[in-house]
mmCIF file of N, CA and C in Angstrom:
data_model
loop_
_atom_site.group_PDB
_atom_site.id
_atom_site.type_symbol
_atom_site.label_atom_id
_atom_site.label_comp_id
_atom_site.label_asym_id
_atom_site.label_seq_id
_atom_site.Cartn_x
_atom_site.Cartn_y
_atom_site.Cartn_z
ATOM 1 N N UNK A 297 15.727 -18.207 22.416
ATOM 2 C CA UNK A 297 16.165 -17.356 21.332
ATOM 3 C C UNK A 297 15.000 -16.487 20.869
ATOM 4 N N UNK A 298 15.249 -15.225 20.684
ATOM 5 C CA UNK A 298 14.229 -14.279 20.251
ATOM 6 C C UNK A 298 14.183 -14.222 18.728
ATOM 7 N N UNK A 299 12.989 -14.191 18.159
ATOM 8 C CA UNK A 299 12.804 -14.024 16.725
ATOM 9 C C UNK A 299 12.147 -12.681 16.487
ATOM 10 N N UNK A 300 12.731 -11.893 15.603
ATOM 11 C CA UNK A 300 12.198 -10.559 15.319
ATOM 12 C C UNK A 300 10.780 -10.640 14.786
ATOM 13 N N UNK A 301 9.984 -9.640 15.143
ATOM 14 C CA UNK A 301 8.604 -9.543 14.690
ATOM 15 C C UNK A 301 8.415 -8.411 13.692
ATOM 16 N N UNK A 302 9.450 -7.604 13.487
ATOM 17 C CA UNK A 302 9.352 -6.453 12.591
ATOM 18 C C UNK A 302 10.452 -6.493 11.545
ATOM 19 N N UNK A 303 10.247 -5.735 10.488
ATOM 20 C CA UNK A 303 11.260 -5.557 9.450
ATOM 21 C C UNK A 303 11.072 -4.164 8.862
ATOM 22 N N UNK A 304 12.033 -3.710 8.097
ATOM 23 C CA UNK A 304 11.869 -2.430 7.417
ATOM 24 C C UNK A 304 11.447 -2.699 5.976
ATOM 25 N N UNK A 305 10.501 -1.908 5.498
ATOM 26 C CA UNK A 305 10.010 -2.014 4.131
ATOM 27 C C UNK A 305 9.959 -0.621 3.532
ATOM 28 N N UNK A 306 9.914 -0.540 2.223
ATOM 29 C CA UNK A 306 9.780 0.746 1.551
ATOM 30 C C UNK A 306 8.342 0.887 1.074
ATOM 31 N N UNK A 307 7.668 1.937 1.566
ATOM 32 C CA UNK A 307 6.288 2.219 1.198
ATOM 33 C C UNK A 307 6.250 3.608 0.597
ATOM 34 N N UNK A 308 5.853 3.689 -0.661
ATOM 35 C CA UNK A 308 5.761 4.966 -1.371
ATOM 36 C C UNK A 308 7.053 5.768 -1.249
ATOM 37 N N UNK A 309 8.187 5.070 -1.390
ATOM 38 C CA UNK A 309 9.483 5.725 -1.403
ATOM 39 C C UNK A 309 10.084 6.045 -0.054
ATOM 40 N N UNK A 310 9.423 5.688 1.044
ATOM 41 C CA UNK A 310 10.008 5.949 2.364
ATOM 42 C C UNK A 310 10.133 4.656 3.146
ATOM 43 N N UNK A 311 11.176 4.579 3.957
ATOM 44 C CA UNK A 311 11.432 3.387 4.749
ATOM 45 C C UNK A 311 10.524 3.375 5.968
ATOM 46 N N UNK A 312 9.850 2.258 6.190
ATOM 47 C CA UNK A 312 8.914 2.117 7.300
ATOM 48 C C UNK A 312 9.197 0.821 8.038
ATOM 49 N N UNK A 313 8.788 0.777 9.280
ATOM 50 C CA UNK A 313 8.849 -0.448 10.065
ATOM 51 C C UNK A 313 7.516 -1.159 9.865
ATOM 52 N N UNK A 314 7.572 -2.447 9.577
ATOM 53 C CA UNK A 314 6.342 -3.210 9.387
ATOM 54 C C UNK A 314 6.460 -4.555 10.075
ATOM 55 N N UNK A 315 5.342 -5.238 10.144
ATOM 56 C CA UNK A 315 5.305 -6.598 10.661
ATOM 57 C C UNK A 315 6.179 -7.479 9.771
ATOM 58 N N UNK A 316 6.803 -8.483 10.347
ATOM 59 C CA UNK A 316 7.676 -9.373 9.590
ATOM 60 C C UNK A 316 6.918 -10.071 8.463
ATOM 61 N N UNK A 317 5.582 -10.194 8.589
ATOM 62 C CA UNK A 317 4.768 -10.844 7.576
ATOM 63 C C UNK A 317 4.176 -9.871 6.557
ATOM 64 N N UNK A 318 4.509 -8.596 6.645
ATOM 65 C CA UNK A 318 3.979 -7.595 5.712
ATOM 66 C C UNK A 318 4.217 -8.024 4.271
ATOM 67 N N UNK A 319 3.156 -8.011 3.470
ATOM 68 C CA UNK A 319 3.277 -8.350 2.066
ATOM 69 C C UNK A 319 3.369 -9.838 1.765
ATOM 70 N N UNK A 320 3.123 -10.667 2.771
ATOM 71 C CA UNK A 320 3.185 -12.113 2.565
ATOM 72 C C UNK A 320 1.817 -12.731 2.836
ATOM 73 N N UNK A 321 1.686 -13.996 2.493
ATOM 74 C CA UNK A 321 0.448 -14.716 2.769
ATOM 75 C C UNK A 321 0.240 -14.956 4.262
ATOM 76 N N UNK A 322 1.289 -14.771 5.059
ATOM 77 C CA UNK A 322 1.211 -14.994 6.502
ATOM 78 C C UNK A 322 0.560 -13.845 7.258
ATOM 79 N N UNK A 323 0.266 -12.734 6.573
ATOM 80 C CA UNK A 323 -0.350 -11.584 7.241
ATOM 81 C C UNK A 323 -1.755 -11.956 7.680
ATOM 82 N N UNK A 324 -1.939 -12.123 8.977
ATOM 83 C CA UNK A 324 -3.235 -12.555 9.513
ATOM 84 C C UNK A 324 -4.158 -11.387 9.811
ATOM 85 N N UNK A 325 -3.618 -10.216 10.022
ATOM 86 C CA UNK A 325 -4.443 -9.069 10.399
ATOM 87 C C UNK A 325 -5.288 -8.587 9.231
ATOM 88 N N UNK A 326 -4.699 -8.510 8.072
ATOM 89 C CA UNK A 326 -5.385 -7.883 6.947
ATOM 90 C C UNK A 326 -5.941 -8.849 5.913
ATOM 91 N N UNK A 327 -5.634 -10.115 5.980
ATOM 92 C CA UNK A 327 -6.181 -11.135 5.074
ATOM 93 C C UNK A 327 -6.582 -10.576 3.718
ATOM 94 N N UNK A 328 -5.667 -10.552 2.807
ATOM 95 C CA UNK A 328 -5.959 -10.073 1.466
ATOM 96 C C UNK A 328 -5.532 -8.631 1.237
ATOM 97 N N UNK A 329 -5.331 -7.877 2.292
ATOM 98 C CA UNK A 329 -4.825 -6.510 2.187
ATOM 99 C C UNK A 329 -3.658 -6.373 3.157
ATOM 100 N N UNK A 330 -2.521 -6.995 2.853
ATOM 101 C CA UNK A 330 -1.388 -6.974 3.783
ATOM 102 C C UNK A 330 -0.669 -5.631 3.775
ATOM 103 N N UNK A 331 -1.302 -4.623 4.351
ATOM 104 C CA UNK A 331 -0.748 -3.271 4.343
ATOM 105 C C UNK A 331 -1.048 -2.593 5.672
ATOM 106 N N UNK A 332 -0.062 -2.493 6.541
ATOM 107 C CA UNK A 332 -0.235 -1.867 7.853
ATOM 108 C C UNK A 332 0.003 -0.361 7.815
ATOM 109 N N UNK A 333 0.394 0.159 6.676
ATOM 110 C CA UNK A 333 0.800 1.571 6.612
ATOM 111 C C UNK A 333 -0.353 2.542 6.805
ATOM 112 N N UNK A 334 -1.593 2.066 6.783
ATOM 113 C CA UNK A 334 -2.733 2.962 6.961
ATOM 114 C C UNK A 334 -3.215 3.030 8.411
ATOM 115 N N UNK A 335 -2.603 2.290 9.315
ATOM 116 C CA UNK A 335 -3.006 2.265 10.721
ATOM 117 C C UNK A 335 -1.956 2.989 11.563
ATOM 118 N N UNK A 336 -2.274 4.199 12.025
ATOM 119 C CA UNK A 336 -1.315 5.002 12.792
ATOM 120 C C UNK A 336 -0.971 4.365 14.130
ATOM 121 N N UNK A 337 -1.937 3.762 14.784
ATOM 122 C CA UNK A 337 -1.686 3.146 16.085
ATOM 123 C C UNK A 337 -0.777 1.935 15.932
ATOM 124 N N UNK A 338 -1.076 1.074 14.967
ATOM 125 C CA UNK A 338 -0.243 -0.102 14.755
ATOM 126 C C UNK A 338 1.164 0.318 14.347
ATOM 127 N N UNK A 339 1.279 1.368 13.551
ATOM 128 C CA UNK A 339 2.600 1.865 13.156
ATOM 129 C C UNK A 339 3.395 2.331 14.374
ATOM 130 N N UNK A 340 2.743 3.027 15.304
ATOM 131 C CA UNK A 340 3.423 3.492 16.515
ATOM 132 C C UNK A 340 3.888 2.312 17.360
ATOM 133 N N UNK A 341 3.036 1.297 17.482
ATOM 134 C CA UNK A 341 3.404 0.105 18.242
ATOM 135 C C UNK A 341 4.599 -0.585 17.593
ATOM 136 N N UNK A 342 4.566 -0.724 16.268
ATOM 137 C CA UNK A 342 5.673 -1.373 15.567
ATOM 138 C C UNK A 342 6.971 -0.591 15.718
ATOM 139 N N UNK A 343 6.907 0.739 15.660
ATOM 140 C CA UNK A 343 8.117 1.545 15.821
ATOM 141 C C UNK A 343 8.719 1.356 17.203
ATOM 142 N N UNK A 344 7.883 1.321 18.239
ATOM 143 C CA UNK A 344 8.399 1.109 19.593
ATOM 144 C C UNK A 344 8.987 -0.291 19.742
ATOM 145 N N UNK A 345 8.310 -1.274 19.187
ATOM 146 C CA UNK A 345 8.815 -2.639 19.241
ATOM 147 C C UNK A 345 10.129 -2.767 18.484
ATOM 148 N N UNK A 346 10.247 -2.104 17.362
ATOM 149 C CA UNK A 346 11.462 -2.156 16.557
ATOM 150 C C UNK A 346 12.657 -1.586 17.333
ATOM 151 N N UNK A 347 12.454 -0.494 18.055
ATOM 152 C CA UNK A 347 13.519 0.087 18.879
ATOM 153 C C UNK A 347 13.934 -0.910 19.955
ATOM 154 N N UNK A 348 12.966 -1.517 20.608
ATOM 155 C CA UNK A 348 13.267 -2.515 21.632
ATOM 156 C C UNK A 348 14.037 -3.693 21.037
ATOM 157 N N UNK A 349 13.607 -4.167 19.873
ATOM 158 C CA UNK A 349 14.297 -5.283 19.238
ATOM 159 C C UNK A 349 15.734 -4.929 18.884
ATOM 160 N N UNK A 350 15.969 -3.706 18.430
ATOM 161 C CA UNK A 350 17.338 -3.286 18.114
ATOM 162 C C UNK A 350 18.211 -3.307 19.358
ATOM 163 N N UNK A 351 17.671 -2.880 20.494
ATOM 164 C CA UNK A 351 18.419 -2.907 21.759
ATOM 165 C C UNK A 351 18.747 -4.350 22.132
ATOM 166 N N UNK A 352 17.743 -5.225 22.034
ATOM 167 C CA UNK A 352 17.950 -6.638 22.370
ATOM 168 C C UNK A 352 18.990 -7.260 21.447
ATOM 169 N N UNK A 353 18.908 -6.956 20.150
ATOM 170 C CA UNK A 353 19.849 -7.528 19.188
ATOM 171 C C UNK A 353 21.278 -7.048 19.423
ATOM 172 N N UNK A 354 21.431 -5.811 19.857
ATOM 173 C CA UNK A 354 22.768 -5.291 20.144
ATOM 174 C C UNK A 354 23.381 -5.986 21.355
ATOM 175 N N UNK A 355 22.533 -6.369 22.323
ATOM 176 C CA UNK A 355 23.033 -6.983 23.549
ATOM 177 C C UNK A 355 23.286 -8.486 23.407
ATOM 178 N N UNK A 356 22.628 -9.127 22.455
ATOM 179 C CA UNK A 356 22.744 -10.575 22.286
ATOM 180 C C UNK A 356 23.113 -10.886 20.837
ATOM 181 N N UNK A 357 24.131 -11.672 20.657
ATOM 182 C CA UNK A 357 24.566 -11.996 19.301
ATOM 183 C C UNK A 357 23.838 -13.175 18.673
ATOM 184 N N UNK A 358 23.018 -13.899 19.456
ATOM 185 C CA UNK A 358 22.390 -15.131 18.940
ATOM 186 C C UNK A 358 20.940 -14.915 18.507
ATOM 187 N N UNK A 359 20.589 -13.707 18.146
ATOM 188 C CA UNK A 359 19.205 -13.393 17.793
ATOM 189 C C UNK A 359 19.077 -13.281 16.271
ATOM 190 N N UNK A 360 17.986 -13.854 15.744
ATOM 191 C CA UNK A 360 17.748 -13.774 14.312
ATOM 192 C C UNK A 360 17.541 -12.330 13.898
ATOM 193 N N UNK A 361 18.119 -11.952 12.767
ATOM 194 C CA UNK A 361 17.971 -10.586 12.274
ATOM 195 C C UNK A 361 16.788 -10.485 11.329
ATOM 196 N N UNK A 362 16.583 -9.282 10.758
ATOM 197 C CA UNK A 362 15.482 -9.047 9.839
ATOM 198 C C UNK A 362 15.530 -10.037 8.690
ATOM 199 N N UNK A 363 14.357 -10.412 8.203
ATOM 200 C CA UNK A 363 14.265 -11.352 7.085
ATOM 201 C C UNK A 363 14.039 -10.604 5.802
#
């Protein structure tokens, strides 16, 4: 079973794709600054992953959705 790694969040009034741990204590990348919105490369990777996850979720009904 696949577990999503991304979610949508609202940052400064716009909807963005972020890590599933964005804004939580589980954010390991930023430790104390759980904010991926300042990294253009990571944002591009997350957007591509999010598209892939949407395709996978459409094809399989047993996949966990966004949290």
